[in-house]
N, C-alpha and C. Protein backbone atom coordinates (compact mmCIF):
# COMPACT_ATOMS: atom_id res chain seq x y z
N MET A 1 -67.54 -4.39 27.31
CA MET A 1 -68.63 -4.00 26.45
C MET A 1 -68.09 -3.57 25.09
N ASN A 2 -68.62 -4.14 24.03
CA ASN A 2 -68.17 -3.87 22.68
C ASN A 2 -69.14 -2.88 22.02
N THR A 3 -68.85 -1.60 22.11
CA THR A 3 -69.72 -0.56 21.58
C THR A 3 -69.52 -0.41 20.08
N THR A 4 -70.64 -0.24 19.36
CA THR A 4 -70.56 0.05 17.94
C THR A 4 -71.20 1.41 17.67
N HIS A 5 -70.87 1.93 16.51
CA HIS A 5 -71.39 3.24 16.10
C HIS A 5 -71.95 3.09 14.69
N ARG A 6 -73.08 3.70 14.43
CA ARG A 6 -73.69 3.69 13.09
C ARG A 6 -73.10 4.88 12.33
N LEU A 7 -72.27 4.58 11.32
CA LEU A 7 -71.48 5.62 10.66
C LEU A 7 -71.71 5.69 9.15
N PHE A 8 -71.43 6.88 8.61
CA PHE A 8 -71.45 7.05 7.16
C PHE A 8 -70.60 8.26 6.78
N PHE A 9 -70.00 8.19 5.60
CA PHE A 9 -69.27 9.32 5.03
C PHE A 9 -70.27 10.10 4.18
N ALA A 10 -70.18 11.43 4.25
CA ALA A 10 -71.13 12.25 3.50
C ALA A 10 -70.57 13.64 3.20
N LEU A 11 -71.28 14.31 2.32
CA LEU A 11 -71.05 15.73 2.08
C LEU A 11 -72.12 16.49 2.84
N SER A 12 -71.71 17.47 3.60
CA SER A 12 -72.69 18.29 4.31
C SER A 12 -73.02 19.49 3.44
N LEU A 13 -74.13 20.13 3.77
CA LEU A 13 -74.58 21.31 3.03
C LEU A 13 -74.37 22.55 3.88
N PRO A 14 -74.03 23.66 3.24
CA PRO A 14 -73.97 24.91 4.01
C PRO A 14 -75.34 25.21 4.61
N GLU A 15 -75.37 25.81 5.78
CA GLU A 15 -76.62 26.13 6.47
C GLU A 15 -77.58 26.91 5.58
N GLU A 16 -77.06 27.89 4.88
CA GLU A 16 -77.91 28.72 4.02
C GLU A 16 -78.57 27.87 2.93
N THR A 17 -77.82 26.96 2.33
CA THR A 17 -78.38 26.09 1.30
C THR A 17 -79.42 25.16 1.89
N SER A 18 -79.16 24.59 3.06
CA SER A 18 -80.15 23.72 3.72
C SER A 18 -81.46 24.47 3.93
N GLN A 19 -81.38 25.71 4.39
CA GLN A 19 -82.59 26.50 4.63
C GLN A 19 -83.32 26.80 3.32
N GLN A 20 -82.58 27.09 2.25
CA GLN A 20 -83.21 27.32 0.95
C GLN A 20 -83.92 26.06 0.46
N ILE A 21 -83.29 24.91 0.64
CA ILE A 21 -83.90 23.64 0.22
C ILE A 21 -85.14 23.36 1.04
N ILE A 22 -85.10 23.62 2.33
CA ILE A 22 -86.27 23.40 3.20
C ILE A 22 -87.44 24.27 2.75
N ARG A 23 -87.16 25.54 2.46
CA ARG A 23 -88.24 26.44 1.99
C ARG A 23 -88.80 25.96 0.65
N TRP A 24 -87.90 25.58 -0.27
CA TRP A 24 -88.34 25.07 -1.56
C TRP A 24 -89.18 23.81 -1.38
N ARG A 25 -88.73 22.90 -0.51
CA ARG A 25 -89.49 21.65 -0.27
C ARG A 25 -90.89 21.96 0.25
N ALA A 26 -90.99 22.89 1.20
CA ALA A 26 -92.29 23.25 1.78
C ALA A 26 -93.24 23.82 0.72
N GLN A 27 -92.70 24.54 -0.24
CA GLN A 27 -93.52 25.12 -1.31
C GLN A 27 -93.85 24.10 -2.39
N SER A 28 -93.03 23.08 -2.53
CA SER A 28 -93.16 22.15 -3.65
C SER A 28 -93.93 20.87 -3.35
N PHE A 29 -94.01 20.48 -2.07
CA PHE A 29 -94.64 19.21 -1.72
C PHE A 29 -95.69 19.42 -0.64
N PRO A 30 -96.86 18.80 -0.79
CA PRO A 30 -97.87 18.91 0.28
C PRO A 30 -97.44 18.13 1.52
N LEU A 31 -98.00 18.49 2.66
CA LEU A 31 -97.65 17.83 3.93
C LEU A 31 -97.82 16.32 3.88
N GLN A 32 -98.84 15.84 3.19
CA GLN A 32 -99.11 14.39 3.16
C GLN A 32 -98.19 13.64 2.20
N ALA A 33 -97.28 14.33 1.52
CA ALA A 33 -96.38 13.67 0.56
C ALA A 33 -95.40 12.73 1.25
N GLY A 34 -95.01 13.03 2.49
CA GLY A 34 -94.05 12.20 3.20
C GLY A 34 -93.55 12.91 4.44
N ARG A 35 -92.69 12.24 5.16
CA ARG A 35 -92.12 12.79 6.41
C ARG A 35 -90.85 13.56 6.07
N PRO A 36 -90.83 14.88 6.30
CA PRO A 36 -89.66 15.69 5.94
C PRO A 36 -88.44 15.34 6.79
N VAL A 37 -87.30 15.33 6.13
CA VAL A 37 -86.02 15.17 6.83
C VAL A 37 -85.67 16.53 7.43
N ALA A 38 -85.22 16.52 8.67
CA ALA A 38 -84.85 17.77 9.36
C ALA A 38 -83.72 18.48 8.61
N ALA A 39 -83.76 19.80 8.62
CA ALA A 39 -82.73 20.59 7.93
C ALA A 39 -81.33 20.20 8.39
N ALA A 40 -81.15 19.95 9.67
CA ALA A 40 -79.83 19.60 10.21
C ALA A 40 -79.35 18.24 9.71
N ASN A 41 -80.25 17.41 9.20
CA ASN A 41 -79.88 16.07 8.73
C ASN A 41 -79.71 15.98 7.22
N LEU A 42 -79.88 17.08 6.50
CA LEU A 42 -79.70 17.03 5.05
C LEU A 42 -78.23 16.82 4.72
N HIS A 43 -77.95 15.86 3.88
CA HIS A 43 -76.57 15.52 3.49
C HIS A 43 -76.62 14.64 2.24
N LEU A 44 -75.47 14.45 1.63
CA LEU A 44 -75.35 13.55 0.50
C LEU A 44 -74.41 12.43 0.93
N THR A 45 -74.95 11.23 1.10
CA THR A 45 -74.15 10.09 1.55
C THR A 45 -73.19 9.64 0.45
N LEU A 46 -71.95 9.46 0.85
CA LEU A 46 -70.91 8.95 -0.06
C LEU A 46 -70.72 7.44 0.13
N ALA A 47 -70.71 7.01 1.39
CA ALA A 47 -70.54 5.58 1.71
C ALA A 47 -71.17 5.32 3.06
N PHE A 48 -72.11 4.39 3.10
CA PHE A 48 -72.73 3.99 4.36
C PHE A 48 -71.90 2.86 4.95
N LEU A 49 -71.55 2.97 6.22
CA LEU A 49 -70.67 1.98 6.86
C LEU A 49 -71.43 1.02 7.75
N GLY A 50 -72.58 1.43 8.26
CA GLY A 50 -73.37 0.59 9.16
C GLY A 50 -72.83 0.62 10.58
N GLU A 51 -73.09 -0.46 11.32
CA GLU A 51 -72.64 -0.58 12.71
C GLU A 51 -71.16 -0.96 12.71
N VAL A 52 -70.34 -0.09 13.27
CA VAL A 52 -68.89 -0.25 13.20
C VAL A 52 -68.30 -0.14 14.60
N SER A 53 -67.35 -1.01 14.92
CA SER A 53 -66.64 -0.93 16.21
C SER A 53 -65.78 0.32 16.23
N GLU A 54 -65.41 0.75 17.41
CA GLU A 54 -64.54 1.93 17.54
C GLU A 54 -63.21 1.68 16.84
N ARG A 55 -62.68 0.48 16.96
CA ARG A 55 -61.40 0.15 16.32
C ARG A 55 -61.50 0.28 14.80
N LYS A 56 -62.57 -0.28 14.22
CA LYS A 56 -62.76 -0.20 12.77
C LYS A 56 -63.02 1.24 12.36
N ALA A 57 -63.74 1.99 13.18
CA ALA A 57 -63.99 3.41 12.87
C ALA A 57 -62.67 4.16 12.78
N GLN A 58 -61.76 3.89 13.69
CA GLN A 58 -60.45 4.55 13.67
C GLN A 58 -59.66 4.17 12.41
N GLN A 59 -59.73 2.89 12.03
CA GLN A 59 -59.04 2.45 10.81
C GLN A 59 -59.59 3.18 9.58
N LEU A 60 -60.92 3.28 9.51
CA LEU A 60 -61.54 3.95 8.37
C LEU A 60 -61.22 5.44 8.35
N GLN A 61 -61.13 6.05 9.51
CA GLN A 61 -60.76 7.45 9.60
C GLN A 61 -59.32 7.66 9.11
N THR A 62 -58.43 6.75 9.47
CA THR A 62 -57.04 6.84 9.01
C THR A 62 -56.98 6.74 7.49
N LEU A 63 -57.72 5.79 6.93
CA LEU A 63 -57.74 5.62 5.47
C LEU A 63 -58.33 6.85 4.79
N ALA A 64 -59.39 7.40 5.35
CA ALA A 64 -60.02 8.60 4.77
C ALA A 64 -59.03 9.76 4.76
N GLY A 65 -58.21 9.84 5.80
CA GLY A 65 -57.23 10.91 5.88
C GLY A 65 -56.14 10.81 4.82
N ARG A 66 -56.01 9.67 4.20
CA ARG A 66 -55.00 9.49 3.15
C ARG A 66 -55.51 9.87 1.76
N ILE A 67 -56.78 10.20 1.66
CA ILE A 67 -57.35 10.57 0.36
C ILE A 67 -56.91 11.98 0.01
N HIS A 68 -56.31 12.10 -1.15
CA HIS A 68 -55.89 13.41 -1.68
C HIS A 68 -56.58 13.58 -3.03
N GLN A 69 -57.60 14.39 -3.02
CA GLN A 69 -58.39 14.58 -4.21
C GLN A 69 -58.81 16.05 -4.28
N PRO A 70 -58.87 16.61 -5.48
CA PRO A 70 -59.30 18.00 -5.57
C PRO A 70 -60.79 18.18 -5.25
N GLY A 71 -61.11 19.38 -4.79
CA GLY A 71 -62.51 19.73 -4.59
C GLY A 71 -63.23 19.79 -5.94
N PHE A 72 -64.53 19.95 -5.90
CA PHE A 72 -65.33 19.98 -7.13
C PHE A 72 -66.58 20.80 -6.87
N THR A 73 -67.32 21.06 -7.92
CA THR A 73 -68.58 21.79 -7.82
C THR A 73 -69.72 20.83 -8.03
N LEU A 74 -70.70 20.90 -7.14
CA LEU A 74 -71.88 20.05 -7.20
C LEU A 74 -73.08 20.92 -7.55
N THR A 75 -73.82 20.54 -8.58
CA THR A 75 -75.02 21.27 -8.95
C THR A 75 -76.23 20.39 -8.67
N LEU A 76 -77.08 20.84 -7.77
CA LEU A 76 -78.32 20.13 -7.44
C LEU A 76 -79.41 20.67 -8.37
N ASP A 77 -79.80 19.85 -9.34
CA ASP A 77 -80.75 20.32 -10.36
C ASP A 77 -81.71 19.21 -10.81
N ASP A 78 -81.89 18.21 -9.97
CA ASP A 78 -82.75 17.08 -10.31
C ASP A 78 -83.49 16.63 -9.06
N ALA A 79 -84.65 16.05 -9.24
CA ALA A 79 -85.41 15.50 -8.11
C ALA A 79 -86.10 14.22 -8.59
N GLY A 80 -86.39 13.35 -7.64
CA GLY A 80 -87.05 12.10 -8.00
C GLY A 80 -87.74 11.47 -6.81
N HIS A 81 -88.44 10.37 -7.09
CA HIS A 81 -89.18 9.64 -6.07
C HIS A 81 -88.93 8.15 -6.28
N TRP A 82 -88.46 7.50 -5.23
CA TRP A 82 -88.33 6.05 -5.24
C TRP A 82 -89.46 5.51 -4.37
N PRO A 83 -90.53 4.99 -4.99
CA PRO A 83 -91.69 4.56 -4.22
C PRO A 83 -91.43 3.40 -3.25
N ARG A 84 -90.62 2.42 -3.65
CA ARG A 84 -90.42 1.24 -2.79
C ARG A 84 -89.80 1.63 -1.44
N PRO A 85 -88.69 2.38 -1.40
CA PRO A 85 -88.19 2.80 -0.08
C PRO A 85 -88.93 4.03 0.45
N GLY A 86 -89.80 4.64 -0.39
CA GLY A 86 -90.56 5.79 0.05
C GLY A 86 -89.71 7.04 0.24
N VAL A 87 -88.84 7.32 -0.73
CA VAL A 87 -87.91 8.43 -0.62
C VAL A 87 -88.13 9.42 -1.77
N VAL A 88 -88.25 10.69 -1.41
CA VAL A 88 -88.20 11.78 -2.39
C VAL A 88 -86.83 12.42 -2.22
N TRP A 89 -86.14 12.61 -3.32
CA TRP A 89 -84.75 13.04 -3.26
C TRP A 89 -84.46 14.22 -4.17
N LEU A 90 -83.35 14.87 -3.87
CA LEU A 90 -82.79 15.96 -4.66
C LEU A 90 -81.40 15.51 -5.08
N GLY A 91 -81.07 15.70 -6.35
CA GLY A 91 -79.77 15.24 -6.81
C GLY A 91 -79.25 16.07 -7.96
N CYS A 92 -78.37 15.45 -8.74
CA CYS A 92 -77.75 16.17 -9.85
C CYS A 92 -77.95 15.38 -11.14
N ARG A 93 -78.27 16.10 -12.20
CA ARG A 93 -78.45 15.45 -13.51
C ARG A 93 -77.14 14.84 -14.00
N HIS A 94 -76.05 15.54 -13.75
CA HIS A 94 -74.73 15.08 -14.18
C HIS A 94 -73.79 15.14 -12.98
N ALA A 95 -73.53 13.99 -12.40
CA ALA A 95 -72.64 13.95 -11.23
C ALA A 95 -71.22 14.31 -11.65
N PRO A 96 -70.58 15.23 -10.92
CA PRO A 96 -69.21 15.57 -11.26
C PRO A 96 -68.27 14.38 -11.03
N ARG A 97 -67.26 14.31 -11.85
CA ARG A 97 -66.29 13.20 -11.76
C ARG A 97 -65.67 13.10 -10.37
N GLY A 98 -65.34 14.25 -9.77
CA GLY A 98 -64.75 14.25 -8.44
C GLY A 98 -65.66 13.60 -7.40
N LEU A 99 -66.95 13.83 -7.50
CA LEU A 99 -67.90 13.22 -6.57
C LEU A 99 -67.91 11.70 -6.75
N LEU A 100 -67.98 11.25 -7.98
CA LEU A 100 -68.01 9.81 -8.24
C LEU A 100 -66.72 9.14 -7.78
N GLN A 101 -65.58 9.79 -7.99
CA GLN A 101 -64.29 9.23 -7.56
C GLN A 101 -64.22 9.15 -6.04
N LEU A 102 -64.63 10.20 -5.35
CA LEU A 102 -64.58 10.21 -3.89
C LEU A 102 -65.48 9.13 -3.31
N ALA A 103 -66.68 9.01 -3.84
CA ALA A 103 -67.60 7.97 -3.35
C ALA A 103 -67.02 6.58 -3.60
N GLU A 104 -66.44 6.37 -4.77
CA GLU A 104 -65.87 5.06 -5.09
C GLU A 104 -64.70 4.73 -4.16
N LEU A 105 -63.83 5.69 -3.91
CA LEU A 105 -62.72 5.47 -2.98
C LEU A 105 -63.22 5.07 -1.60
N LEU A 106 -64.18 5.83 -1.08
CA LEU A 106 -64.69 5.56 0.27
C LEU A 106 -65.45 4.23 0.33
N ARG A 107 -66.24 3.94 -0.69
CA ARG A 107 -66.99 2.68 -0.72
C ARG A 107 -66.06 1.49 -0.83
N SER A 108 -65.01 1.60 -1.64
CA SER A 108 -64.08 0.47 -1.78
C SER A 108 -63.27 0.27 -0.50
N GLN A 109 -62.84 1.35 0.14
CA GLN A 109 -62.14 1.22 1.43
C GLN A 109 -63.05 0.57 2.47
N ALA A 110 -64.31 1.00 2.50
CA ALA A 110 -65.26 0.43 3.45
C ALA A 110 -65.44 -1.07 3.20
N ALA A 111 -65.61 -1.44 1.94
CA ALA A 111 -65.82 -2.86 1.60
C ALA A 111 -64.60 -3.69 1.99
N ARG A 112 -63.39 -3.18 1.72
CA ARG A 112 -62.18 -3.92 2.08
C ARG A 112 -62.02 -4.06 3.59
N ASN A 113 -62.70 -3.21 4.35
CA ASN A 113 -62.63 -3.28 5.80
C ASN A 113 -63.88 -3.92 6.42
N GLY A 114 -64.62 -4.67 5.61
CA GLY A 114 -65.72 -5.46 6.13
C GLY A 114 -67.05 -4.74 6.27
N CYS A 115 -67.19 -3.56 5.70
CA CYS A 115 -68.46 -2.83 5.75
C CYS A 115 -69.22 -3.13 4.46
N TYR A 116 -70.38 -3.76 4.60
CA TYR A 116 -71.18 -4.12 3.43
C TYR A 116 -71.48 -2.88 2.60
N GLN A 117 -71.31 -3.00 1.29
CA GLN A 117 -71.66 -1.93 0.36
C GLN A 117 -72.68 -2.47 -0.63
N SER A 118 -73.74 -1.73 -0.83
CA SER A 118 -74.80 -2.14 -1.73
C SER A 118 -74.25 -2.37 -3.14
N PRO A 119 -74.74 -3.40 -3.82
CA PRO A 119 -74.31 -3.62 -5.20
C PRO A 119 -74.95 -2.62 -6.16
N GLN A 120 -75.93 -1.86 -5.68
CA GLN A 120 -76.57 -0.84 -6.53
C GLN A 120 -75.56 0.23 -6.90
N PRO A 121 -75.64 0.77 -8.09
CA PRO A 121 -74.72 1.84 -8.46
C PRO A 121 -74.94 3.06 -7.56
N PHE A 122 -73.90 3.81 -7.35
CA PHE A 122 -73.97 5.03 -6.55
C PHE A 122 -74.86 6.04 -7.26
N HIS A 123 -75.88 6.52 -6.56
CA HIS A 123 -76.77 7.53 -7.10
C HIS A 123 -76.76 8.71 -6.13
N PRO A 124 -75.94 9.73 -6.42
CA PRO A 124 -75.82 10.83 -5.47
C PRO A 124 -77.14 11.56 -5.28
N HIS A 125 -77.57 11.66 -4.02
CA HIS A 125 -78.85 12.31 -3.73
C HIS A 125 -78.90 12.78 -2.28
N ILE A 126 -79.78 13.71 -2.04
CA ILE A 126 -80.10 14.19 -0.69
C ILE A 126 -81.54 13.80 -0.43
N THR A 127 -81.79 13.04 0.61
CA THR A 127 -83.15 12.63 0.94
C THR A 127 -83.91 13.82 1.50
N LEU A 128 -85.05 14.13 0.87
CA LEU A 128 -85.90 15.24 1.32
C LEU A 128 -87.08 14.76 2.16
N LEU A 129 -87.70 13.66 1.71
CA LEU A 129 -88.88 13.11 2.39
C LEU A 129 -88.71 11.60 2.53
N ARG A 130 -89.19 11.08 3.65
CA ARG A 130 -89.25 9.63 3.87
C ARG A 130 -90.72 9.23 3.98
N ALA A 131 -90.99 7.95 3.91
CA ALA A 131 -92.36 7.42 4.01
C ALA A 131 -93.26 8.00 2.92
N ALA A 132 -92.68 8.27 1.76
CA ALA A 132 -93.42 8.78 0.61
C ALA A 132 -93.76 7.60 -0.29
N THR A 133 -94.71 6.79 0.15
CA THR A 133 -95.02 5.55 -0.57
C THR A 133 -96.11 5.73 -1.61
N ARG A 134 -96.86 6.82 -1.55
CA ARG A 134 -97.87 7.11 -2.57
C ARG A 134 -97.22 7.94 -3.67
N PRO A 135 -97.82 7.95 -4.88
CA PRO A 135 -97.24 8.77 -5.95
C PRO A 135 -97.08 10.22 -5.51
N VAL A 136 -95.96 10.80 -5.88
CA VAL A 136 -95.63 12.17 -5.51
C VAL A 136 -95.44 12.96 -6.80
N ALA A 137 -96.13 14.09 -6.90
CA ALA A 137 -95.93 14.97 -8.05
C ALA A 137 -94.63 15.73 -7.85
N LEU A 138 -93.72 15.55 -8.78
CA LEU A 138 -92.43 16.23 -8.69
C LEU A 138 -92.54 17.60 -9.33
N PRO A 139 -91.91 18.60 -8.71
CA PRO A 139 -91.98 19.94 -9.27
C PRO A 139 -91.20 20.04 -10.57
N ALA A 140 -91.62 20.99 -11.40
CA ALA A 140 -90.84 21.27 -12.61
C ALA A 140 -89.47 21.77 -12.18
N ALA A 141 -88.53 21.75 -13.08
CA ALA A 141 -87.16 22.14 -12.75
C ALA A 141 -87.08 23.64 -12.41
N THR A 142 -87.59 23.99 -11.25
CA THR A 142 -87.58 25.40 -10.80
C THR A 142 -86.55 25.59 -9.70
N PHE A 143 -85.54 24.79 -9.71
CA PHE A 143 -84.55 24.84 -8.64
C PHE A 143 -83.18 24.55 -9.22
N ARG A 144 -82.18 25.09 -8.55
CA ARG A 144 -80.79 24.83 -8.93
C ARG A 144 -79.91 25.43 -7.84
N TRP A 145 -79.14 24.59 -7.21
CA TRP A 145 -78.17 25.04 -6.22
C TRP A 145 -76.80 24.55 -6.67
N THR A 146 -75.84 25.44 -6.70
CA THR A 146 -74.47 25.09 -7.08
C THR A 146 -73.59 25.30 -5.85
N LEU A 147 -72.89 24.23 -5.46
CA LEU A 147 -72.11 24.24 -4.22
C LEU A 147 -70.66 23.87 -4.49
N PRO A 148 -69.72 24.66 -4.01
CA PRO A 148 -68.32 24.22 -4.07
C PRO A 148 -68.10 23.20 -2.95
N ILE A 149 -67.59 22.04 -3.29
CA ILE A 149 -67.36 20.98 -2.30
C ILE A 149 -65.87 20.97 -1.99
N GLN A 150 -65.54 21.24 -0.72
CA GLN A 150 -64.16 21.37 -0.31
C GLN A 150 -63.78 20.43 0.82
N GLN A 151 -64.74 19.61 1.29
CA GLN A 151 -64.43 18.64 2.33
C GLN A 151 -65.49 17.55 2.36
N PHE A 152 -65.17 16.45 3.03
CA PHE A 152 -66.14 15.40 3.30
C PHE A 152 -66.05 15.05 4.78
N THR A 153 -67.11 14.42 5.29
CA THR A 153 -67.26 14.24 6.73
C THR A 153 -67.66 12.81 7.06
N LEU A 154 -67.19 12.33 8.21
CA LEU A 154 -67.67 11.07 8.77
C LEU A 154 -68.70 11.43 9.83
N TYR A 155 -69.91 10.90 9.67
CA TYR A 155 -71.01 11.17 10.59
C TYR A 155 -71.36 9.92 11.39
N GLU A 156 -71.86 10.17 12.59
CA GLU A 156 -72.44 9.11 13.41
C GLU A 156 -73.92 9.40 13.55
N SER A 157 -74.74 8.38 13.31
CA SER A 157 -76.18 8.48 13.43
C SER A 157 -76.57 7.99 14.83
N ARG A 158 -77.25 8.86 15.58
CA ARG A 158 -77.67 8.50 16.95
C ARG A 158 -79.15 8.76 17.14
N GLN A 159 -79.77 7.89 17.92
CA GLN A 159 -81.16 8.07 18.32
C GLN A 159 -81.15 8.92 19.59
N GLU A 160 -81.78 10.10 19.52
CA GLU A 160 -81.82 11.00 20.68
C GLU A 160 -83.22 11.57 20.82
N GLU A 161 -83.82 11.36 21.98
CA GLU A 161 -85.15 11.88 22.26
C GLU A 161 -86.15 11.49 21.18
N GLY A 162 -86.08 10.25 20.73
CA GLY A 162 -87.01 9.74 19.74
C GLY A 162 -86.74 10.18 18.31
N ARG A 163 -85.62 10.85 18.07
CA ARG A 163 -85.29 11.32 16.73
C ARG A 163 -83.87 10.90 16.35
N ILE A 164 -83.66 10.77 15.07
CA ILE A 164 -82.32 10.47 14.57
C ILE A 164 -81.58 11.80 14.41
N ARG A 165 -80.37 11.85 14.92
CA ARG A 165 -79.51 13.02 14.78
C ARG A 165 -78.18 12.56 14.20
N TYR A 166 -77.62 13.36 13.33
CA TYR A 166 -76.33 13.05 12.72
C TYR A 166 -75.27 13.97 13.33
N HIS A 167 -74.23 13.37 13.86
CA HIS A 167 -73.14 14.10 14.51
C HIS A 167 -71.85 13.90 13.75
N PRO A 168 -71.19 14.99 13.35
CA PRO A 168 -69.90 14.83 12.67
C PRO A 168 -68.84 14.31 13.63
N ARG A 169 -68.09 13.31 13.20
CA ARG A 169 -66.98 12.75 14.00
C ARG A 169 -65.64 13.29 13.53
N ALA A 170 -65.50 13.47 12.24
CA ALA A 170 -64.25 13.96 11.66
C ALA A 170 -64.55 14.47 10.26
N HIS A 171 -63.71 15.36 9.77
CA HIS A 171 -63.83 15.79 8.38
C HIS A 171 -62.44 15.98 7.78
N TRP A 172 -62.41 15.91 6.45
CA TRP A 172 -61.15 15.99 5.73
C TRP A 172 -61.30 16.96 4.57
N PRO A 173 -60.30 17.79 4.35
CA PRO A 173 -60.37 18.74 3.23
C PRO A 173 -60.07 18.05 1.91
N LEU A 174 -60.66 18.59 0.87
CA LEU A 174 -60.28 18.23 -0.48
C LEU A 174 -59.32 19.32 -0.95
N THR A 175 -58.36 18.95 -1.74
CA THR A 175 -57.32 19.91 -2.13
C THR A 175 -57.87 20.92 -3.13
N SER A 176 -57.21 22.05 -3.19
CA SER A 176 -57.65 23.12 -4.12
C SER A 176 -57.11 22.89 -5.50
């Protein structure tokens, strides 16, 4: 049996920040705006890998372990709505260079190892709502979270009890 895993590299959020974002989202968007992403699933995807064999997953983990890059600070101070995929997102007005470099490294390693990478430019964001296909009123800039980023994680997406759950498989530190 050839088992595959649905994987992606991402930045996770501290629990306290996730809870603050959830409270802000509840105050900022009506229930009918879209389907909220669970607090435990909030993350910023760096590189989506798709369905990957265990062997390829191990290769990608080895390559990720070779990345030596300094940590950086991420400021979440922007929000938007992409109507076609039905996504309301939280992001940054000015992506830090370290974030863009890390995403590019992971995306290029994934592509060289046969994982399709979208030709769309990397747009760092955290998905807040899905199925938001109707116009959504975005809140005024009444939010700002600043996070020190000191590691990145490989996650596996699994269907459990009718819900998608993200499970960390491995993580790597960014240097100080």
